[in-house]
Amino acid sequence: MSAALRRRLLSRREWLEGALATALLPWLSTLGCGDDTGSGDTSGDTDGGAVTPGFDASVPAAAEASLEELFSDAERAAIVAIGEARLRELGEDGASLEQTLAAIDGLDPGALGDGIQDDFEHGRVVRVAGWVLSRTEADLCALYALL
Amino acid sequence: MLLSARDLEDGARLSADVCIAGAGAAGITLARDLIDSGLDVIVLAGGGVQPEDADQELYQGTTSGLQAFTLEEHRLRAFGGSTHLWSGWCRPMGAEDFVAREYIPGSGWPLDREALDPYYARAHQTLELGAFDYDAARLAERSGRPLLPLAGDAGTEIFQYSTPTRMHSRYGAELEAAEGVRVYEHGHLADIVAGVTGVGELACATLEGTSFTVEAGRFVLALGGMENARMLLAADDGRGVANGSGQVGVGFMEHPHYYRSTAILLAEAADVDFYSRFEVDTRVADDDPEASVRVMGVLALSAAAREREGLPAFLGQLVAADLEEDAERTGELGPLGVAELLPGREARGMLLMTCRVEQTRHPDSRLTLIDQRDALGVPRLNLNWAIDARDDRALTRSLTLLGAEVARAGLGRLWLPERSGAFRGTPRGGCHHIGTTRMGSDPDRGVVDGDCRSFELDNLYVAGSSLFPTSGAANPTLTIVALAHRLADHLKESAP
């Protein structure tokens, strides 16, 4: 990856962490699940449990917090591991990351969430280390791994 | 009547209009349907009601290729057959499963789903199921549990569960009381003796050394998914019968099961009660008689998505996560290691998924005879189970499409074990032995025709999962019984 991309990422670290929180918090962070939301255990009595509505209103506020506050060490390690796997797949070709950054840099959390949703609806899906992710969120992980 | 072949005199000659070799799900279904048909029927039950080691030993053989099971552990040689072991999973083949498709080798049944529907309904009665209804939305509504909000390429499909019906227990008394049906326990098929245009007689024996023969107008092999092929290959003192096209034993298929191999990390807790087994009233209309049965939702790709992408079928069974146990047992949740990755997450929203997969026909996956013989002098089998690498890549693609829909629906993210684009898992068998005496529209495409009759021996029929040209992803017993009902109708309607 280019040194220019790294410098740009460093200058945008705060925004990138917010973007990551927007993209990954709903499904990755244990903090994204309340203690009273029941269990996914198929043998449990989960009658009345809620099916997730997707990205919810708590995300913009969460995006303003630091990644250290939002994710455990293990979860941040997971983000880096996914990002590094994405970087390995991209190899020397940083075009995808450049394009992603250009497309989403500065977007507010809602617009970023919409973009990720749009990825899934239009088949812009990648597998990274076995995870089926939108291209945008996979690239976000890769960008974070570059920091 | 229930009789014992052990009581026959050595050299006895029996005769009947129809002889059914085998008394499992197919054989007993056939025999029941022929009660009061005016046809005199003999059933050879390779064993008694109580399984015996000596009978089971006849199934021993060797395996090569994938070493997932031994030949004697997934089936049972007794009156009642493998319904002794059956766990009761029922689901019909989809309409698309019967259609010839370029991306499924050897696909195209000589009948369509519509032709089988009335027999599926009868099979539901035989297997003590609810109404023949697999409409996920309707059943979910009746159950009061929600479906997961999947749409487009993915959705929910249904299994119904038999109690399970043990055919010997449920129908043994009925057969015992039937005047026109003689069931010979402990009567084993030892050889098929061919005549000029058909089977002349069956050479039979007990393990105690009594030999006897059965002459009949028509014969049905209902011996099981592997044994049908074995006896055709071994027939006529090893020369084989009904195998001019060389297709007997070729293209053995199972349903590869990848247990707890895939994970869905939920964004929030989801109500997945509909995806575990529970009782639901399956009435289609409110004024129908109550028909309570256990059902379970499973995840699947739509037929349209499979057709668009050229993918075999798969069904995803959601199971509760026990990450510590699963990670230790399988190691399949790497490379990140989900347990390490997300401590405590399993209590909040982690589901694992067992994938049940359609295997496509592979010419190297086959049954062949070996030099060893069993106590009756019948050559034993070798099973070389082989899975086409394209099936693994297709499963990865299927799960990617499912994962995209899981994410699009806001449920969370899906993880699958892959390496270089192929699914990385150890397949286990589902005790489903499919495709080795396949149905076809002509002799170049099958061993038997759409009426289950041999292309070469005009009084020889085959019943069971060995008939299926393709495996689909549904467990086979319901289709085995449906086809047996259909064959019984044919035998009655075409009786001389």
XYZ file of C-alpha atoms in Angstrom:
643
model
C 0.000 0.000 0.000
C 1.161 3.500 -0.685
C 2.763 5.698 1.926
C 0.330 8.421 0.913
C -2.579 6.188 1.868
C -1.045 5.476 5.256
C -0.454 9.165 5.920
C -3.997 9.957 4.935
C -5.319 7.237 7.238
C -3.296 8.480 10.167
C -4.744 11.947 9.704
C -8.210 10.446 9.596
C -7.798 7.978 12.435
C -10.651 9.324 14.525
C -13.041 9.269 11.617
C -11.935 5.758 10.641
C -12.579 4.429 14.119
C -16.019 5.933 14.028
C -16.655 4.373 10.656
C -15.532 1.007 11.954
C -17.832 1.305 14.906
C -20.695 2.101 12.580
C -19.933 -0.815 10.359
C -19.041 -3.478 12.874
C -20.624 -2.622 16.188
C -24.052 -4.091 15.467
C -22.759 -7.565 14.803
C -19.286 -7.783 16.250
C -19.263 -6.103 19.619
C -20.607 -7.851 22.675
C -21.444 -4.347 23.831
C -23.897 -4.157 20.987
C -26.065 -6.751 22.648
C -27.961 -5.870 25.762
C -27.956 -8.309 28.640
C -31.711 -8.561 28.500
C -32.093 -9.525 24.890
C -32.480 -13.233 25.413
C -30.480 -15.929 23.768
C -29.996 -17.350 20.328
C -29.940 -20.815 21.834
C -32.282 -22.909 19.749
C -33.227 -25.005 22.734
C -34.093 -22.035 24.914
C -37.434 -20.407 25.436
C -36.983 -17.286 23.400
C -40.635 -16.647 22.702
C -41.112 -12.950 22.170
C -37.447 -12.230 21.548
C -36.789 -9.515 19.021
C -35.331 -10.047 15.606
C -32.775 -7.381 14.963
C -33.949 -4.432 12.867
C -30.428 -3.842 11.575
C -28.354 -0.802 12.311
C -30.134 1.055 15.003
C -30.271 4.531 16.419
C -27.516 3.857 18.936
C -24.906 3.637 16.229
C -24.262 7.341 15.582
C -23.589 7.932 19.244
C -21.416 4.872 19.420
C -19.464 6.044 16.428
C -18.295 9.032 18.344
C -16.672 6.881 20.998
C -13.195 5.491 20.597
C -12.629 1.998 19.334
C -11.041 1.105 22.658
C -14.289 1.947 24.404
C -16.509 0.112 22.002
C -14.635 -3.092 21.438
C -12.825 -5.490 23.695
C -9.220 -6.375 23.038
C -10.316 -9.595 21.407
C -12.762 -7.791 19.183
C -10.185 -5.259 18.092
C -7.833 -8.139 17.400
C -10.540 -9.641 15.266
C -10.914 -6.431 13.291
C -7.180 -6.345 12.679
C -7.092 -10.020 11.761
C -9.891 -9.564 9.251
C -8.199 -6.461 7.935
C -4.878 -8.214 7.511
C -6.575 -11.077 5.705
C -8.205 -8.578 3.384
C -4.850 -6.917 2.772
C -3.314 -10.271 1.884
C -6.067 -10.899 -0.615
C -5.621 -7.498 -2.181
C -1.865 -7.931 -2.381
C -0.131 -4.940 -3.871
C -3.334 -3.712 -5.402
C -4.443 -0.885 -3.189
C -6.985 0.371 -5.694
C -9.919 -1.130 -3.843
C -8.912 0.521 -0.598
C -8.292 3.838 -2.307
C -11.701 3.627 -3.950
C -13.425 2.704 -0.729
C -11.767 5.490 1.177
C -12.591 8.000 -1.525
C -16.211 6.853 -1.539
C -16.830 6.927 2.190
C -14.393 9.452 3.631
C -16.340 11.905 5.660
C -19.683 10.162 5.403
C -21.841 10.363 8.468
C -22.628 7.039 10.167
C -26.090 6.797 8.681
C -24.844 7.210 5.142
C -22.067 4.716 5.783
C -24.572 2.189 7.078
C -26.686 2.757 3.992
C -23.650 2.155 1.828
C -22.920 -1.149 3.527
C -26.535 -2.182 3.171
C -26.355 -1.239 -0.493
C -23.307 -3.512 -0.863
C -25.306 -6.468 0.391
C -28.309 -5.674 -1.740
C -26.222 -5.442 -4.889
C -23.891 -8.359 -4.352
C -20.767 -6.394 -3.481
C -19.816 -9.103 -1.056
C -16.427 -10.589 -0.215
C -15.298 -13.461 1.973
C -12.468 -12.561 4.298
C -11.059 -15.225 6.577
C -14.372 -17.001 6.120
C -16.577 -14.028 7.000
C -19.119 -12.934 4.422
C -18.783 -9.153 4.504
C -19.675 -6.177 2.400
C -16.755 -4.880 0.431
C -16.929 -1.614 2.306
C -16.666 -3.130 5.760
C -13.905 -5.520 4.676
C -11.970 -2.574 3.316
C -12.579 -0.617 6.499
C -10.980 -3.432 8.468
C -8.055 -3.399 6.057
C -7.649 0.337 6.435
C -7.632 0.004 10.216
C -5.054 -2.757 9.999
C -2.789 -0.355 8.132
C -2.709 2.084 11.038
C -48.837 -64.080 7.729
C -45.563 -63.933 9.572
C -43.539 -67.064 8.967
C -39.991 -68.104 9.636
C -37.782 -69.296 6.833
C -36.017 -71.342 9.482
C -39.070 -73.608 9.493
C -38.853 -74.370 5.785
C -37.492 -77.666 4.591
C -34.185 -77.496 2.813
C -34.840 -77.220 -0.929
C -38.358 -75.879 -0.527
C -39.851 -74.146 -3.548
C -42.224 -71.285 -2.907
C -44.264 -69.420 -5.447
C -46.212 -66.184 -5.506
C -47.473 -63.510 -7.844
C -45.092 -60.947 -6.382
C -41.952 -61.516 -4.357
C -40.578 -58.543 -2.424
C -36.990 -59.022 -1.291
C -36.526 -56.765 1.685
C -38.760 -55.634 4.540
C -37.738 -52.095 5.352
C -39.536 -48.844 4.622
C -40.037 -49.679 0.944
C -40.727 -53.395 1.253
C -43.282 -53.085 4.039
C -45.019 -50.189 2.273
C -45.329 -52.315 -0.846
C -46.550 -55.354 1.043
C -49.213 -53.375 2.898
C -50.486 -51.836 -0.312
C -50.787 -55.280 -1.897
C -52.945 -56.669 0.917
C -56.395 -57.414 -0.537
C -55.107 -56.772 -4.051
C -55.841 -60.356 -5.031
C -52.119 -60.851 -5.554
C -50.300 -63.543 -3.650
C -47.244 -61.903 -2.108
C -44.072 -63.230 -0.486
C -41.809 -60.907 1.466
C -38.262 -61.931 2.284
C -37.244 -60.249 5.516
C -33.494 -60.595 5.883
C -33.684 -61.132 9.602
C -36.234 -61.094 12.369
C -37.905 -58.366 14.356
C -35.021 -58.396 16.801
C -31.757 -57.469 15.106
C -29.114 -60.174 15.297
C -25.367 -59.773 14.914
C -25.127 -62.654 12.464
C -27.583 -60.973 10.097
C -25.847 -57.639 10.413
C -22.502 -59.263 9.664
C -23.762 -59.954 6.148
C -23.487 -56.228 5.493
C -19.783 -55.991 6.224
C -17.527 -54.823 3.454
C -14.687 -52.457 2.804
C -14.433 -48.747 2.140
C -12.051 -46.589 0.194
C -12.189 -42.903 -0.614
C -13.862 -40.879 2.099
C -13.811 -42.859 5.330
C -16.948 -41.562 6.963
C -18.751 -44.757 7.958
C -18.564 -48.516 7.690
C -20.947 -50.496 5.555
C -22.734 -52.145 8.458
C -23.243 -49.149 10.736
C -25.684 -47.013 8.765
C -28.269 -49.666 7.975
C -29.911 -52.542 9.704
C -30.700 -55.993 8.365
C -33.889 -57.056 10.119
C -37.644 -57.062 9.706
C -38.302 -53.332 9.606
C -34.928 -52.653 8.026
C -33.232 -49.386 8.744
C -36.423 -47.908 10.183
C -35.059 -49.488 13.376
C -32.429 -46.727 13.248
C -34.388 -43.959 11.575
C -34.608 -40.592 13.293
C -37.760 -39.505 11.483
C -36.649 -36.599 9.291
C -39.107 -36.036 6.445
C -39.180 -33.637 3.578
C -40.168 -34.085 -0.082
C -37.819 -33.481 -2.943
C -38.378 -30.081 -4.538
C -39.985 -29.772 -7.954
C -36.629 -28.647 -9.327
C -34.963 -31.830 -8.089
C -36.801 -33.848 -10.737
C -35.760 -31.634 -13.643
C -32.726 -32.104 -15.888
C -30.235 -29.317 -15.164
C -26.902 -28.824 -16.877
C -25.126 -28.094 -13.633
C -26.274 -31.301 -11.911
C -24.662 -34.314 -13.609
C -27.097 -37.070 -14.447
C -30.091 -35.005 -13.415
C -33.585 -35.528 -14.766
C -35.978 -38.029 -13.269
C -38.395 -39.889 -15.543
C -41.243 -38.438 -13.492
C -41.978 -35.035 -12.077
C -42.911 -33.832 -8.647
C -46.556 -33.470 -9.598
C -46.724 -37.169 -10.415
C -45.365 -37.995 -6.991
C -47.469 -35.553 -4.951
C -50.399 -37.928 -4.329
C -47.948 -40.552 -3.166
C -46.188 -38.100 -0.886
C -49.572 -37.520 0.731
C -49.992 -41.278 1.216
C -46.459 -41.532 2.539
C -47.360 -38.937 5.125
C -50.059 -41.265 6.414
C -47.724 -44.263 6.359
C -45.077 -42.396 8.317
C -47.623 -40.886 10.712
C -46.879 -37.304 9.784
C -49.100 -34.238 9.719
C -50.750 -32.839 6.629
C -48.604 -32.846 3.507
C -47.787 -29.200 3.973
C -44.322 -27.674 3.844
C -45.351 -24.039 3.517
C -43.015 -22.267 5.910
C -45.063 -19.085 6.225
C -48.275 -20.956 6.990
C -46.644 -23.270 9.510
C -44.876 -20.396 11.212
C -48.137 -18.523 11.503
C -49.821 -21.592 13.004
C -46.956 -22.017 15.408
C -47.015 -18.409 16.558
C -43.280 -18.196 15.987
C -41.702 -15.794 13.484
C -39.697 -16.711 10.439
C -36.331 -15.059 10.144
C -36.813 -12.106 7.775
C -34.904 -13.596 4.864
C -35.986 -12.802 1.323
C -34.723 -12.976 -2.219
C -32.028 -15.597 -2.559
C -32.620 -17.260 0.801
C -35.485 -18.337 2.972
C -36.867 -20.970 5.291
C -37.711 -24.550 4.367
C -39.422 -27.163 6.501
C -38.793 -30.614 7.907
C -41.561 -32.651 9.465
C -40.719 -35.380 11.937
C -42.146 -38.843 12.106
C -42.436 -40.273 15.613
C -40.389 -42.057 14.020
C -42.453 -44.881 12.592
C -40.770 -48.241 13.111
C -42.299 -50.173 10.238
C -42.061 -53.589 11.885
C -43.699 -52.401 15.096
C -46.335 -50.253 13.433
C -47.336 -52.620 10.645
C -46.150 -56.064 11.712
C -49.536 -57.069 13.120
C -51.296 -55.901 9.971
C -49.026 -58.044 7.835
C -49.396 -60.974 10.209
C -53.153 -60.837 9.777
C -53.003 -60.494 6.005
C -54.047 -63.660 4.178
C -52.431 -62.831 0.878
C -49.033 -61.796 2.228
C -46.454 -64.212 3.572
C -43.531 -62.564 5.340
C -40.603 -64.924 5.807
C -38.399 -63.744 8.618
C -34.775 -64.835 8.422
C -35.180 -65.413 4.690
C -32.166 -63.946 2.909
C -31.753 -63.394 -0.798
C -28.646 -65.244 -1.949
C -28.843 -65.027 -5.730
C -31.007 -63.767 -8.564
C -31.378 -66.393 -11.245
C -32.154 -64.862 -14.623
C -34.441 -66.470 -17.150
C -34.736 -65.649 -20.839
C -36.423 -62.243 -20.518
C -36.788 -61.857 -16.817
C -35.925 -63.181 -13.421
C -36.588 -66.890 -13.220
C -36.360 -67.345 -9.493
C -34.622 -66.138 -6.376
C -32.213 -68.421 -4.567
C -32.682 -67.868 -0.861
C -31.238 -69.185 2.340
C -31.187 -68.912 6.075
C -28.030 -68.546 8.084
C -28.765 -71.943 9.570
C -28.175 -73.555 6.184
C -31.661 -73.982 4.782
C -31.824 -73.223 1.075
C -35.069 -72.461 -0.730
C -36.212 -70.821 -3.930
C -38.965 -68.372 -4.717
C -40.671 -68.302 -8.093
C -42.885 -65.348 -8.844
C -44.476 -63.494 -11.690
C -42.743 -60.318 -10.614
C -39.923 -59.547 -8.248
C -39.100 -56.363 -6.347
C -35.696 -55.665 -4.850
C -36.294 -53.532 -1.775
C -33.089 -54.409 0.008
C -31.729 -50.948 0.721
C -29.661 -48.292 -1.014
C -26.499 -50.355 -1.216
C -27.830 -53.906 -1.109
C -29.986 -53.513 -4.220
C -26.868 -52.775 -6.237
C -24.879 -55.487 -4.511
C -27.356 -58.212 -5.382
C -27.643 -57.075 -9.003
C -23.853 -57.032 -9.343
C -23.497 -60.396 -7.615
C -26.405 -62.079 -9.355
C -26.126 -65.087 -11.587
C -23.082 -66.301 -9.755
C -21.218 -63.028 -10.077
C -21.984 -62.262 -13.712
C -24.551 -59.677 -12.742
C -28.004 -58.982 -14.101
C -29.853 -55.886 -15.283
C -26.513 -54.189 -15.752
C -25.896 -54.147 -19.481
C -25.259 -50.428 -19.328
C -22.738 -50.838 -16.523
C -24.523 -48.324 -14.317
C -25.305 -50.545 -11.342
C -23.297 -49.370 -8.352
C -22.001 -46.267 -10.124
C -22.600 -42.764 -8.844
C -23.149 -43.533 -5.173
C -24.395 -40.446 -3.407
C -24.839 -39.511 0.223
C -25.875 -36.260 1.802
C -22.615 -34.870 3.136
C -23.272 -33.415 6.564
C -20.967 -30.738 7.937
C -21.995 -30.618 11.548
C -21.815 -27.277 13.380
C -19.461 -26.085 10.689
C -20.766 -22.603 9.988
C -21.535 -19.728 12.315
C -23.906 -16.799 12.277
C -22.980 -13.980 14.563
C -26.209 -12.211 15.343
C -26.438 -8.457 15.587
C -29.017 -8.874 18.308
C -30.750 -11.810 19.843
C -33.131 -13.326 17.347
C -36.210 -15.435 17.905
C -35.177 -18.720 16.320
C -37.683 -20.940 18.063
C -39.158 -21.939 14.713
C -35.765 -23.402 13.830
C -35.868 -26.030 16.549
C -38.226 -28.976 16.644
C -41.599 -28.387 18.204
C -45.183 -29.447 17.822
C -47.391 -27.512 15.446
C -50.835 -28.098 14.037
C -50.257 -28.580 10.323
C -53.855 -28.169 9.203
C -54.017 -26.349 5.890
C -57.565 -25.128 6.547
C -59.134 -24.392 9.892
C -61.853 -27.016 9.412
C -59.370 -29.795 8.609
C -58.892 -32.470 11.266
C -56.168 -31.548 13.670
C -52.808 -32.883 12.558
C -50.193 -32.086 15.134
C -46.641 -32.939 14.224
C -43.174 -31.794 15.044
C -41.700 -29.426 12.465
C -38.496 -27.470 12.131
C -37.423 -24.600 9.936
C -34.079 -24.745 8.153
C -32.274 -22.178 6.021
C -31.963 -22.691 2.284
C -31.342 -20.914 -0.971
C -34.326 -20.320 -3.204
C -34.729 -22.567 -6.230
C -34.413 -19.469 -8.410
C -31.049 -18.566 -6.873
C -29.767 -22.106 -7.297
C -30.874 -22.131 -10.915
C -29.309 -18.727 -11.591
C -26.023 -19.709 -9.987
C -25.991 -23.381 -10.988
C -25.847 -24.659 -7.432
C -26.833 -27.955 -5.834
C -29.170 -27.779 -2.855
C -28.191 -27.353 0.749
C -30.134 -27.019 3.972
C -28.802 -25.215 7.019
C -29.930 -26.418 10.432
C -29.409 -23.855 13.161
C -28.053 -25.236 16.403
C -27.152 -23.680 19.691
C -23.518 -22.742 20.004
C -21.281 -24.379 22.525
C -18.138 -22.681 21.431
C -15.770 -24.294 23.853
C -16.890 -27.741 22.901
C -17.166 -26.999 19.209
C -13.809 -25.316 18.906
C -12.122 -28.140 20.789
C -13.969 -30.884 18.949
C -13.756 -29.663 15.413
C -11.281 -26.870 15.267
C -13.402 -25.753 12.369
C -14.228 -22.355 13.676
C -10.812 -20.932 12.855
C -8.712 -19.383 11.549
C -9.578 -16.571 13.889
C -11.010 -18.955 16.416
C -14.466 -17.756 17.217
C -14.272 -18.740 20.868
C -11.113 -16.735 21.303
C -12.398 -14.001 19.098
C -15.622 -13.349 20.889
C -15.547 -14.403 24.517
C -19.000 -14.523 26.012
C -20.615 -13.986 22.667
C -22.223 -17.415 22.527
C -24.632 -16.437 25.272
C -25.780 -13.422 23.344
C -26.205 -14.251 19.739
C -24.078 -16.905 18.174
C -25.699 -19.651 16.165
C -23.937 -22.547 14.586
C -25.239 -24.207 11.470
C -25.062 -27.775 10.268
C -25.012 -27.915 6.487
C -26.756 -30.802 4.729
C -25.692 -30.840 1.138
C -26.818 -32.288 -2.147
C -24.044 -34.453 -3.529
C -23.780 -34.487 -7.277
C -23.104 -37.662 -9.186
C -19.418 -38.570 -9.399
C -18.389 -41.580 -11.503
C -15.643 -42.584 -9.072
C -18.119 -42.752 -6.212
C -19.322 -46.311 -6.508
C -19.991 -49.737 -5.130
C -18.011 -52.686 -6.444
C -17.792 -56.322 -5.485
C -14.686 -57.622 -3.750
C -13.241 -61.094 -3.447
C -14.531 -61.684 0.049
C -17.870 -63.436 0.485
C -20.373 -63.426 3.294
C -21.825 -66.448 5.086
C -24.348 -66.916 2.284
C -21.623 -66.921 -0.355
C -22.549 -63.479 -1.684
C -19.578 -61.274 -2.640
C -19.105 -58.366 -0.283
C -19.001 -54.731 -1.323
C -16.417 -52.029 -1.401
C -17.721 -48.506 -1.194
C -15.563 -45.800 -2.680
C -17.320 -42.629 -1.588
C -16.014 -39.632 -3.480
C -17.270 -36.063 -3.606
C -16.645 -33.843 -6.601
C -14.518 -30.816 -5.711
C -17.107 -28.698 -7.501
C -19.573 -29.569 -4.752
C -17.290 -27.974 -2.160
C -16.925 -24.805 -4.200
C -20.682 -24.742 -4.766
C -21.311 -24.958 -1.023
C -18.990 -22.020 -0.443
C -20.902 -20.025 -3.032
C -24.250 -21.062 -1.535
C -23.169 -19.974 1.916
C -21.853 -16.706 0.547
C -25.268 -15.968 -0.922
C -26.917 -16.963 2.339
C -24.439 -14.853 4.279
C -25.181 -11.838 2.103
C -28.892 -12.245 2.742
C -28.345 -12.740 6.479
C -26.468 -9.446 6.491
C -28.889 -7.654 4.201
C -31.731 -8.642 6.508
C -29.829 -7.108 9.406
C -29.415 -10.410 11.224
C -25.640 -10.380 11.528
C -22.736 -11.957 9.712
C -22.040 -15.479 8.564
C -18.741 -17.285 8.852
C -17.836 -20.422 6.927
C -14.735 -22.582 6.891
C -13.152 -22.109 3.490
C -9.786 -22.589 1.920
C -8.986 -21.349 -1.562
C -12.642 -20.909 -2.332
C -13.688 -24.419 -1.314
C -15.591 -25.456 1.760
C -13.184 -26.885 4.304
C -14.882 -29.476 6.421
C -15.031 -33.151 7.111
C -18.155 -34.654 5.618
C -20.108 -37.233 7.487
C -22.803 -39.364 6.018
C -26.475 -39.007 6.724
C -27.134 -42.762 6.430
C -28.566 -42.035 2.982
C -27.416 -44.358 0.226
C -28.518 -43.019 -3.096
C -28.292 -43.503 -6.822
C -26.744 -46.901 -7.524
C -29.708 -48.395 -9.437
C -30.940 -45.115 -10.795
C -34.175 -44.442 -12.629
C -33.866 -43.128 -16.140
C -35.881 -42.363 -19.197
C -33.909 -44.846 -21.280
C -31.334 -47.595 -20.749
C -28.451 -45.222 -21.360
C -29.556 -43.100 -18.428
C -30.752 -45.612 -15.923
C -31.003 -49.129 -14.599
C -34.785 -48.984 -14.275
C -37.497 -46.953 -15.944
C -40.008 -44.544 -14.495
C -42.101 -47.467 -13.242
C -39.049 -48.759 -11.344
C -38.825 -51.700 -13.759
C -35.544 -53.015 -15.097
C -34.817 -52.114 -18.703
C -33.427 -55.603 -19.191
C -35.469 -57.988 -17.043
C -39.111 -57.209 -17.567
C -40.398 -58.743 -14.345
C -37.790 -57.153 -12.073
C -38.463 -53.979 -10.126
C -36.390 -51.970 -7.671
C -37.540 -49.901 -4.696
C -35.636 -47.592 -2.379
C -33.223 -44.689 -2.483
C -30.960 -46.460 -4.962
C -33.555 -45.348 -7.531
C -32.893 -41.638 -7.096
C -30.970 -40.213 -10.085
C -30.112 -37.156 -8.004
C -29.998 -36.736 -4.292
C -31.458 -33.299 -3.589
C -30.936 -32.238 -0.012
C -34.048 -33.754 1.552
C -33.721 -36.859 3.673
C -34.810 -39.791 1.509
C -37.263 -41.835 3.576
C -40.387 -39.891 2.621
C -39.522 -40.207 -1.062
C -38.653 -43.903 -0.654
C -42.102 -44.549 0.800
C -43.850 -42.364 -1.783
C -42.162 -44.231 -4.618
C -43.082 -47.542 -2.997
C -46.750 -46.524 -2.882
C -46.518 -45.576 -6.530
C -44.869 -48.874 -7.421
C -47.568 -50.776 -5.544
C -50.224 -49.051 -7.634
C -48.320 -49.988 -10.758
C -48.039 -53.618 -9.703
C -51.757 -53.772 -9.021
C -52.767 -51.986 -12.215
C -50.451 -54.028 -14.413
C -51.221 -57.397 -12.854
C -51.752 -60.058 -15.512
